[in-house]
């Protein structure tokens, strides 16, 4: 049996027996430093992670496990004050030249000016699918929840439970969709002063370093992938799926669609699907498909 069908079978099993439960990840137990260990702090018994960037290095942490489908929640408080030039991230990625990747990146700004929530998707190594948004709140004064829902039909990016983006499975018309490579969950902070803030015009002010972002309430409801097979049983602790929808089949109901359209109308800064100059040969195939009502 292929790993995918065994995962799907497990999903069906868990769905029907209603055993779905979220697992609260512990940064000490369930993650490892990817780089810049001297700028990583794990506090509160593994519940809180801070990643810092200074003039020597950024830093990053990654999950020990790899996952094939799931719901991934992270609460993040971004670098306060002058964060220009800095980029904090929360993303999923597999390895290699044909890797898949689902991104949240947070592009800093000078004090009082808005961050940009940058999203992207790679499938089979092909990216160039950016959508960017201004947050409708100050992301530096308190924690906000950033969620990736990844199931075989679609990927949904959510902020505080509001869907901001959806990428549907359009394999039927030849658009690769991430559904066979397990991904690791990553968080990081790094310097991107050459492009992040106003396209690189505003540089990092290093006298204000270190720049720190905090991460907490990392919750997974996902299929752990190991040695060629996938297990979706996460834990039997309290069910903390918000709302009534299970991630395995999650789609956008009419209320979600309204929220998404409203966010895209009011807060979207960039959409690759309307960037005709960038794609003179024609927009990517998926851009010609309806995003909603699928
Ligand atoms: C880096 O920052 C430290 C502390 O602010 C400072 O002492 C040092 O000179 C800086 N190094 C460089 C290469 O800018
Ligand atoms: C930073 O602020 C400027 C001015 O308001 C704005 O144009 C830009 O989109 C903001 N965000 C980033 C990441 O540059
Ligand atoms: C960098 O930050 C320092 C300390 O806040 C400030 O005095 C200085 O004017 C800033 N530099 C620039 C180029 O904004």
mmCIF file of C-alpha atoms and ligand atoms in Angstrom:
data_model
loop_
_atom_site.group_PDB
_atom_site.id
_atom_site.type_symbol
_atom_site.label_atom_id
_atom_site.label_comp_id
_atom_site.label_asym_id
_atom_site.label_seq_id
_atom_site.Cartn_x
_atom_site.Cartn_y
_atom_site.Cartn_z
ATOM 1 C CA UNK A 1 0.000 0.000 0.000
ATOM 2 C CA UNK A 2 1.381 3.395 -0.817
ATOM 3 C CA UNK A 3 2.130 5.745 2.030
ATOM 4 C CA UNK A 4 -0.420 8.163 0.675
ATOM 5 C CA UNK A 5 -3.271 5.688 0.671
ATOM 6 C CA UNK A 6 -2.334 4.439 4.126
ATOM 7 C CA UNK A 7 -2.398 8.024 5.329
ATOM 8 C CA UNK A 8 -5.756 8.595 3.750
ATOM 9 C CA UNK A 9 -7.040 5.369 5.284
ATOM 10 C CA UNK A 10 -5.862 6.413 8.698
ATOM 11 C CA UNK A 11 -7.486 9.771 8.165
ATOM 12 C CA UNK A 12 -10.773 8.156 7.288
ATOM 13 C CA UNK A 13 -10.488 5.910 10.302
ATOM 14 C CA UNK A 14 -9.755 8.763 12.639
ATOM 15 C CA UNK A 15 -12.404 10.923 11.113
ATOM 16 C CA UNK A 16 -15.105 8.333 11.490
ATOM 17 C CA UNK A 17 -14.121 7.394 15.006
ATOM 18 C CA UNK A 18 -13.827 11.074 15.872
ATOM 19 C CA UNK A 19 -10.492 10.656 17.569
ATOM 20 C CA UNK A 20 -8.921 13.766 16.119
ATOM 21 C CA UNK A 21 -6.927 15.611 18.701
ATOM 22 C CA UNK A 22 -4.323 18.310 18.560
ATOM 23 C CA UNK A 23 -0.865 17.853 19.891
ATOM 24 C CA UNK A 24 0.804 20.765 21.634
ATOM 25 C CA UNK A 25 4.407 20.737 20.543
ATOM 26 C CA UNK A 26 7.214 21.437 22.943
ATOM 27 C CA UNK A 27 10.133 23.358 21.440
ATOM 28 C CA UNK A 28 12.630 21.482 23.641
ATOM 29 C CA UNK A 29 11.272 18.022 22.996
ATOM 30 C CA UNK A 30 9.914 18.250 19.458
ATOM 31 C CA UNK A 31 12.282 20.659 17.723
ATOM 32 C CA UNK A 32 15.968 21.207 17.059
ATOM 33 C CA UNK A 33 18.087 24.229 16.259
ATOM 34 C CA UNK A 34 18.674 24.635 12.515
ATOM 35 C CA UNK A 35 21.211 27.431 12.849
ATOM 36 C CA UNK A 36 22.323 30.340 15.032
ATOM 37 C CA UNK A 37 21.949 28.397 18.283
ATOM 38 C CA UNK A 38 23.413 31.282 20.297
ATOM 39 C CA UNK A 39 20.409 33.369 19.202
ATOM 40 C CA UNK A 40 17.786 30.738 20.062
ATOM 41 C CA UNK A 41 16.116 30.788 23.480
ATOM 42 C CA UNK A 42 13.613 28.168 24.606
ATOM 43 C CA UNK A 43 11.761 29.266 27.719
ATOM 44 C CA UNK A 44 8.833 28.314 29.945
ATOM 45 C CA UNK A 45 9.642 24.624 29.890
ATOM 46 C CA UNK A 46 9.661 24.462 26.116
ATOM 47 C CA UNK A 47 6.467 26.432 25.558
ATOM 48 C CA UNK A 48 8.055 29.645 24.316
ATOM 49 C CA UNK A 49 10.683 30.156 21.646
ATOM 50 C CA UNK A 50 12.492 33.377 20.862
ATOM 51 C CA UNK A 51 14.606 33.754 17.757
ATOM 52 C CA UNK A 52 17.003 36.669 17.466
ATOM 53 C CA UNK A 53 18.947 38.324 14.711
ATOM 54 C CA UNK A 54 22.061 40.377 15.354
ATOM 55 C CA UNK A 55 25.002 41.471 13.241
ATOM 56 C CA UNK A 56 26.605 38.038 13.592
ATOM 57 C CA UNK A 57 23.742 35.688 12.722
ATOM 58 C CA UNK A 58 20.046 35.034 12.495
ATOM 59 C CA UNK A 59 18.594 31.860 13.945
ATOM 60 C CA UNK A 60 16.159 29.078 13.247
ATOM 61 C CA UNK A 61 14.470 26.030 14.696
ATOM 62 C CA UNK A 62 12.867 23.076 12.930
ATOM 63 C CA UNK A 63 10.566 20.225 13.874
ATOM 64 C CA UNK A 64 12.122 16.820 14.510
ATOM 65 C CA UNK A 65 9.294 15.133 12.612
ATOM 66 C CA UNK A 66 8.259 15.373 8.998
ATOM 67 C CA UNK A 67 4.621 15.609 8.017
ATOM 68 C CA UNK A 68 2.453 14.707 5.069
ATOM 69 C CA UNK A 69 -0.733 16.755 5.409
ATOM 70 C CA UNK A 70 -2.153 18.362 8.503
ATOM 71 C CA UNK A 71 -3.126 21.507 10.278
ATOM 72 C CA UNK A 72 -0.211 23.520 11.658
ATOM 73 C CA UNK A 73 -0.849 26.350 14.126
ATOM 74 C CA UNK A 74 1.760 28.763 15.459
ATOM 75 C CA UNK A 75 1.286 31.877 17.568
ATOM 76 C CA UNK A 76 3.828 34.546 16.767
ATOM 77 C CA UNK A 77 4.723 37.956 18.162
ATOM 78 C CA UNK A 78 6.897 39.784 15.672
ATOM 79 C CA UNK A 79 9.926 42.035 16.205
ATOM 80 C CA UNK A 80 8.659 45.316 17.716
ATOM 81 C CA UNK A 81 9.866 48.829 16.927
ATOM 82 C CA UNK A 82 12.156 49.266 13.969
ATOM 83 C CA UNK A 83 12.166 45.846 12.318
ATOM 84 C CA UNK A 84 13.095 47.123 8.846
ATOM 85 C CA UNK A 85 15.219 44.658 6.895
ATOM 86 C CA UNK A 86 14.308 41.696 9.086
ATOM 87 C CA UNK A 87 12.259 38.704 8.020
ATOM 88 C CA UNK A 88 10.736 36.268 10.495
ATOM 89 C CA UNK A 89 9.347 33.046 9.054
ATOM 90 C CA UNK A 90 7.049 30.133 9.744
ATOM 91 C CA UNK A 91 6.979 27.588 6.944
ATOM 92 C CA UNK A 92 6.859 23.989 5.865
ATOM 93 C CA UNK A 93 9.347 22.559 3.406
ATOM 94 C CA UNK A 94 10.633 19.302 2.004
ATOM 95 C CA UNK A 95 14.197 18.892 0.720
ATOM 96 C CA UNK A 96 15.901 18.901 -2.651
ATOM 97 C CA UNK A 97 15.629 20.607 -6.023
ATOM 98 C CA UNK A 98 12.017 19.518 -6.588
ATOM 99 C CA UNK A 99 10.951 20.394 -3.085
ATOM 100 C CA UNK A 100 7.537 21.570 -1.943
ATOM 101 C CA UNK A 101 7.151 24.513 0.419
ATOM 102 C CA UNK A 102 4.320 26.447 2.082
ATOM 103 C CA UNK A 103 5.408 29.834 3.432
ATOM 104 C CA UNK A 104 4.481 32.519 5.866
ATOM 105 C CA UNK A 105 7.150 35.232 5.970
ATOM 106 C CA UNK A 106 6.874 38.483 7.887
ATOM 107 C CA UNK A 107 8.682 41.439 6.354
ATOM 108 C CA UNK A 108 9.602 44.061 8.945
ATOM 109 C CA UNK A 109 9.289 47.807 8.698
ATOM 110 C CA UNK A 110 10.354 50.999 10.422
ATOM 111 C CA UNK A 111 8.402 51.870 13.584
ATOM 112 C CA UNK A 112 4.783 52.658 12.920
ATOM 113 C CA UNK A 113 4.759 51.358 9.341
ATOM 114 C CA UNK A 114 3.046 48.113 8.467
ATOM 115 C CA UNK A 115 4.619 44.694 8.251
ATOM 116 C CA UNK A 116 3.927 42.629 5.173
ATOM 117 C CA UNK A 117 2.624 39.079 5.578
ATOM 118 C CA UNK A 118 4.239 37.345 2.623
ATOM 119 C CA UNK A 119 2.929 33.949 1.478
ATOM 120 C CA UNK A 120 4.308 31.638 -1.173
ATOM 121 C CA UNK A 121 3.974 28.088 -2.396
ATOM 122 C CA UNK A 122 6.467 25.808 -4.119
ATOM 123 C CA UNK A 123 5.391 22.591 -5.769
ATOM 124 C CA UNK A 124 7.964 20.324 -7.413
ATOM 125 C CA UNK A 125 10.561 23.077 -6.954
ATOM 126 C CA UNK A 126 8.472 25.720 -8.694
ATOM 127 C CA UNK A 127 7.695 28.821 -6.623
ATOM 128 C CA UNK A 128 6.910 32.340 -7.847
ATOM 129 C CA UNK A 129 3.448 32.239 -6.325
ATOM 130 C CA UNK A 130 3.613 35.138 -3.878
ATOM 131 C CA UNK A 131 0.659 36.833 -2.310
ATOM 132 C CA UNK A 132 1.255 39.594 0.236
ATOM 133 C CA UNK A 133 -0.994 41.257 2.796
ATOM 134 C CA UNK A 134 -0.881 44.018 5.368
ATOM 135 C CA UNK A 135 -1.962 42.737 8.780
ATOM 136 C CA UNK A 136 -5.182 44.336 10.038
ATOM 137 C CA UNK A 137 -3.674 44.452 13.560
ATOM 138 C CA UNK A 138 -0.340 45.277 15.145
ATOM 139 C CA UNK A 139 1.520 41.940 14.957
ATOM 140 C CA UNK A 140 4.208 43.084 17.418
ATOM 141 C CA UNK A 141 2.229 43.834 20.592
ATOM 142 C CA UNK A 142 0.646 40.427 21.147
ATOM 143 C CA UNK A 143 0.615 36.900 19.760
ATOM 144 C CA UNK A 144 -1.456 36.117 16.678
ATOM 145 C CA UNK A 145 -2.207 32.713 15.279
ATOM 146 C CA UNK A 146 -0.882 31.736 11.854
ATOM 147 C CA UNK A 147 -2.226 28.502 10.439
ATOM 148 C CA UNK A 148 -1.502 26.295 7.470
ATOM 149 C CA UNK A 149 -4.148 23.740 6.570
ATOM 150 C CA UNK A 150 -2.757 21.246 4.056
ATOM 151 C CA UNK A 151 -4.989 18.481 2.817
ATOM 152 C CA UNK A 152 -5.103 16.574 -0.481
ATOM 153 C CA UNK A 153 -7.611 19.038 -1.978
ATOM 154 C CA UNK A 154 -6.158 22.398 -1.030
ATOM 155 C CA UNK A 155 -3.854 24.522 1.106
ATOM 156 C CA UNK A 156 -5.371 27.276 3.236
ATOM 157 C CA UNK A 157 -3.399 30.042 4.972
ATOM 158 C CA UNK A 158 -5.222 31.531 7.963
ATOM 159 C CA UNK A 159 -4.511 34.378 10.348
ATOM 160 C CA UNK A 160 -6.409 34.279 13.641
ATOM 161 C CA UNK A 161 -8.775 31.774 11.981
ATOM 162 C CA UNK A 162 -9.483 34.106 9.052
ATOM 163 C CA UNK A 163 -8.562 32.510 5.731
ATOM 164 C CA UNK A 164 -6.383 34.861 3.697
ATOM 165 C CA UNK A 165 -5.351 32.572 0.855
ATOM 166 C CA UNK A 166 -6.252 29.255 -0.708
ATOM 167 C CA UNK A 167 -4.332 27.169 -3.242
ATOM 168 C CA UNK A 168 -6.436 24.423 -4.741
ATOM 169 C CA UNK A 169 -5.254 21.094 -6.063
ATOM 170 C CA UNK A 170 -5.289 21.652 -9.826
ATOM 171 C CA UNK A 171 -3.328 18.532 -10.759
ATOM 172 C CA UNK A 172 -6.150 17.670 -13.136
ATOM 173 C CA UNK A 173 -5.041 20.558 -15.355
ATOM 174 C CA UNK A 174 -1.325 19.906 -14.902
ATOM 175 C CA UNK A 175 -0.403 22.079 -11.924
ATOM 176 C CA UNK A 176 1.764 20.084 -9.493
ATOM 177 C CA UNK A 177 0.352 19.993 -5.974
ATOM 178 C CA UNK A 178 2.333 19.100 -2.850
ATOM 179 C CA UNK A 179 1.036 15.657 -1.945
ATOM 180 C CA UNK A 180 3.889 13.202 -1.910
ATOM 181 C CA UNK A 181 6.864 14.810 -0.170
ATOM 182 C CA UNK A 182 6.826 15.054 3.605
ATOM 183 C CA UNK A 183 7.645 18.477 4.986
ATOM 184 C CA UNK A 184 9.478 19.744 8.056
ATOM 185 C CA UNK A 185 8.135 22.756 9.978
ATOM 186 C CA UNK A 186 10.583 25.662 10.225
ATOM 187 C CA UNK A 187 10.774 28.980 12.041
ATOM 188 C CA UNK A 188 13.569 31.464 11.527
ATOM 189 C CA UNK A 189 14.641 35.068 11.560
ATOM 190 C CA UNK A 190 17.124 36.472 9.101
ATOM 191 C CA UNK A 191 18.370 39.643 7.517
ATOM 192 C CA UNK A 192 16.912 40.520 4.125
ATOM 193 C CA UNK A 193 17.682 44.214 4.016
ATOM 194 C CA UNK A 194 18.392 44.022 0.294
ATOM 195 C CA UNK A 195 14.706 43.327 -0.528
ATOM 196 C CA UNK A 196 12.370 43.081 2.447
ATOM 197 C CA UNK A 197 11.401 46.631 3.323
ATOM 198 C CA UNK A 198 10.081 48.811 0.534
ATOM 199 C CA UNK A 199 11.853 46.533 -1.881
ATOM 200 C CA UNK A 200 15.251 47.053 -0.180
ATOM 201 C CA UNK A 201 15.194 50.848 0.040
ATOM 202 C CA UNK A 202 15.073 50.791 3.865
ATOM 203 C CA UNK A 203 18.018 48.968 5.464
ATOM 204 C CA UNK A 204 18.411 47.236 8.801
ATOM 205 C CA UNK A 205 19.567 49.579 11.569
ATOM 206 C CA UNK A 206 22.076 47.353 13.347
ATOM 207 C CA UNK A 207 22.475 49.666 16.319
ATOM 208 C CA UNK A 208 18.968 48.508 17.303
ATOM 209 C CA UNK A 209 19.906 44.802 17.244
ATOM 210 C CA UNK A 210 19.184 42.221 18.505
ATOM 211 C CA UNK A 211 15.824 41.817 16.770
ATOM 212 C CA UNK A 212 13.677 39.142 18.388
ATOM 213 C CA UNK A 213 10.472 37.369 17.436
ATOM 214 C CA UNK A 214 8.580 35.042 19.797
ATOM 215 C CA UNK A 215 6.742 31.823 19.000
ATOM 216 C CA UNK A 216 4.341 29.893 21.217
ATOM 217 C CA UNK A 217 1.358 27.502 21.166
ATOM 218 C CA UNK A 218 2.757 25.407 18.352
ATOM 219 C CA UNK A 219 -0.050 22.937 17.745
ATOM 220 C CA UNK A 220 -0.165 20.136 15.256
ATOM 221 C CA UNK A 221 -2.910 17.997 13.930
ATOM 222 C CA UNK A 222 -0.923 16.266 11.298
ATOM 223 C CA UNK A 223 0.289 13.032 9.775
ATOM 224 C CA UNK A 224 3.801 12.167 10.921
ATOM 225 C CA UNK A 225 5.783 10.635 8.081
ATOM 226 C CA UNK A 226 8.573 8.242 8.867
ATOM 227 C CA UNK A 227 10.388 5.431 7.011
ATOM 228 C CA UNK A 228 8.012 5.566 4.087
ATOM 229 C CA UNK A 229 4.751 5.529 5.993
ATOM 230 C CA UNK A 230 2.484 8.023 7.547
ATOM 231 C CA UNK A 231 0.702 8.025 10.878
ATOM 232 C CA UNK A 232 -1.961 10.570 11.580
ATOM 233 C CA UNK A 233 -2.569 9.718 15.210
ATOM 234 C CA UNK A 234 -1.143 12.730 16.976
ATOM 235 C CA UNK A 235 -2.212 12.440 20.586
ATOM 236 C CA UNK A 236 -5.282 11.835 22.641
ATOM 237 C CA UNK A 237 -5.086 15.067 24.580
ATOM 238 C CA UNK A 238 -7.918 17.563 24.503
ATOM 239 C CA UNK A 239 -9.419 18.371 21.179
ATOM 240 C CA UNK A 240 -8.580 21.897 20.279
ATOM 241 C CA UNK A 241 -9.708 22.033 16.697
ATOM 242 C CA UNK A 242 -11.423 25.337 16.430
ATOM 243 C CA UNK A 243 -14.730 25.417 14.703
ATOM 244 C CA UNK A 244 -16.455 22.318 13.512
ATOM 245 C CA UNK A 245 -14.366 21.528 10.470
ATOM 246 C CA UNK A 246 -11.743 18.834 10.449
ATOM 247 C CA UNK A 247 -8.661 19.820 8.496
ATOM 248 C CA UNK A 248 -8.697 16.655 6.361
ATOM 249 C CA UNK A 249 -11.590 17.920 4.317
ATOM 250 C CA UNK A 250 -11.482 21.591 5.183
ATOM 251 C CA UNK A 251 -12.702 23.909 2.481
ATOM 252 C CA UNK A 252 -14.055 27.427 2.527
ATOM 253 C CA UNK A 253 -17.735 27.645 3.311
ATOM 254 C CA UNK A 254 -19.623 30.743 2.225
ATOM 255 C CA UNK A 255 -18.748 32.623 5.399
ATOM 256 C CA UNK A 256 -15.042 31.807 4.956
ATOM 257 C CA UNK A 257 -15.217 32.856 1.330
ATOM 258 C CA UNK A 258 -16.643 36.229 2.324
ATOM 259 C CA UNK A 259 -13.894 36.711 4.905
ATOM 260 C CA UNK A 260 -11.202 35.775 2.432
ATOM 261 C CA UNK A 261 -12.553 38.077 -0.247
ATOM 262 C CA UNK A 262 -12.818 40.903 2.243
ATOM 263 C CA UNK A 263 -9.202 40.461 3.402
ATOM 264 C CA UNK A 264 -7.984 40.226 -0.172
ATOM 265 C CA UNK A 265 -9.915 43.336 -1.124
ATOM 266 C CA UNK A 266 -8.791 45.452 1.830
ATOM 267 C CA UNK A 267 -5.330 44.166 2.728
ATOM 268 C CA UNK A 268 -3.771 42.436 -0.237
ATOM 269 C CA UNK A 269 -0.568 44.202 -1.336
ATOM 270 C CA UNK A 270 0.584 41.852 -4.085
ATOM 271 C CA UNK A 271 -0.881 38.957 -6.039
ATOM 272 C CA UNK A 272 1.215 37.033 -8.573
ATOM 273 C CA UNK A 273 -2.000 36.147 -10.356
ATOM 274 C CA UNK A 274 -2.496 39.764 -11.418
ATOM 275 C CA UNK A 275 1.152 40.498 -12.245
ATOM 276 C CA UNK A 276 0.915 40.487 -16.049
ATOM 277 C CA UNK A 277 4.282 42.225 -16.443
ATOM 278 C CA UNK A 278 6.031 39.442 -14.600
ATOM 279 C CA UNK A 279 4.455 36.747 -16.737
ATOM 280 C CA UNK A 280 4.495 38.152 -20.276
ATOM 281 C CA UNK A 281 3.945 34.665 -21.699
ATOM 282 C CA UNK A 282 0.718 34.401 -19.725
ATOM 283 C CA UNK A 283 -0.249 33.967 -16.095
ATOM 284 C CA UNK A 284 0.426 30.638 -14.369
ATOM 285 C CA UNK A 285 -2.240 28.032 -15.171
ATOM 286 C CA UNK A 286 -3.805 27.994 -11.710
ATOM 287 C CA UNK A 287 -4.459 31.745 -11.941
ATOM 288 C CA UNK A 288 -7.034 31.097 -14.642
ATOM 289 C CA UNK A 289 -9.032 28.784 -12.396
ATOM 290 C CA UNK A 290 -11.641 30.035 -9.953
ATOM 291 C CA UNK A 291 -10.122 30.014 -6.450
ATOM 292 C CA UNK A 292 -13.398 29.747 -4.615
ATOM 293 C CA UNK A 293 -16.495 27.609 -4.982
ATOM 294 C CA UNK A 294 -14.478 24.449 -5.450
HETATM 295 C C1 LIG B 1 28.120 44.013 16.081
HETATM 296 O O1 LIG B 1 27.418 44.491 17.180
HETATM 297 C C2 LIG B 1 28.194 44.581 18.362
HETATM 298 C C3 LIG B 1 27.272 44.939 19.534
HETATM 299 O O2 LIG B 1 26.454 46.045 19.189
HETATM 300 C C4 LIG B 1 29.305 45.589 18.151
HETATM 301 O O3 LIG B 1 30.108 45.713 19.307
HETATM 302 C C5 LIG B 1 30.135 45.138 16.959
HETATM 303 O O4 LIG B 1 31.109 46.111 16.667
HETATM 304 C C6 LIG B 1 29.287 44.894 15.740
HETATM 305 N N1 LIG B 1 30.088 44.259 14.703
HETATM 306 C C7 LIG B 1 30.028 44.646 13.433
HETATM 307 C C8 LIG B 1 30.883 43.864 12.493
HETATM 308 O O5 LIG B 1 29.302 45.549 13.035
HETATM 309 C C1 LIG B 2 6.563 49.628 5.070
HETATM 310 O O1 LIG B 2 5.979 50.888 5.050
HETATM 311 C C2 LIG B 2 5.884 51.480 3.770
HETATM 312 C C3 LIG B 2 5.287 52.871 3.948
HETATM 313 O O2 LIG B 2 4.054 52.803 4.611
HETATM 314 C C4 LIG B 2 5.019 50.613 2.877
HETATM 315 O O3 LIG B 2 5.008 51.130 1.564
HETATM 316 C C5 LIG B 2 5.557 49.178 2.844
HETATM 317 O O4 LIG B 2 4.687 48.325 2.116
HETATM 318 C C6 LIG B 2 5.666 48.675 4.277
HETATM 319 N N1 LIG B 2 6.104 47.303 4.407
HETATM 320 C C7 LIG B 2 7.246 46.788 3.926
HETATM 321 C C8 LIG B 2 7.579 45.408 4.296
HETATM 322 O O5 LIG B 2 8.004 47.423 3.187
HETATM 323 C C1 LIG B 3 19.624 53.770 14.130
HETATM 324 O O1 LIG B 3 19.155 53.644 15.449
HETATM 325 C C2 LIG B 3 19.804 54.528 16.371
HETATM 326 C C3 LIG B 3 19.322 54.148 17.767
HETATM 327 O O2 LIG B 3 17.931 54.132 17.847
HETATM 328 C C4 LIG B 3 19.470 55.956 15.977
HETATM 329 O O3 LIG B 3 20.110 56.855 16.884
HETATM 330 C C5 LIG B 3 19.940 56.204 14.547
HETATM 331 O O4 LIG B 3 19.545 57.483 14.123
HETATM 332 C C6 LIG B 3 19.367 55.172 13.608
HETATM 333 N N1 LIG B 3 19.963 55.273 12.310
HETATM 334 C C7 LIG B 3 19.253 55.510 11.204
HETATM 335 C C8 LIG B 3 20.014 55.543 9.924
HETATM 336 O O5 LIG B 3 18.037 55.645 11.223
#
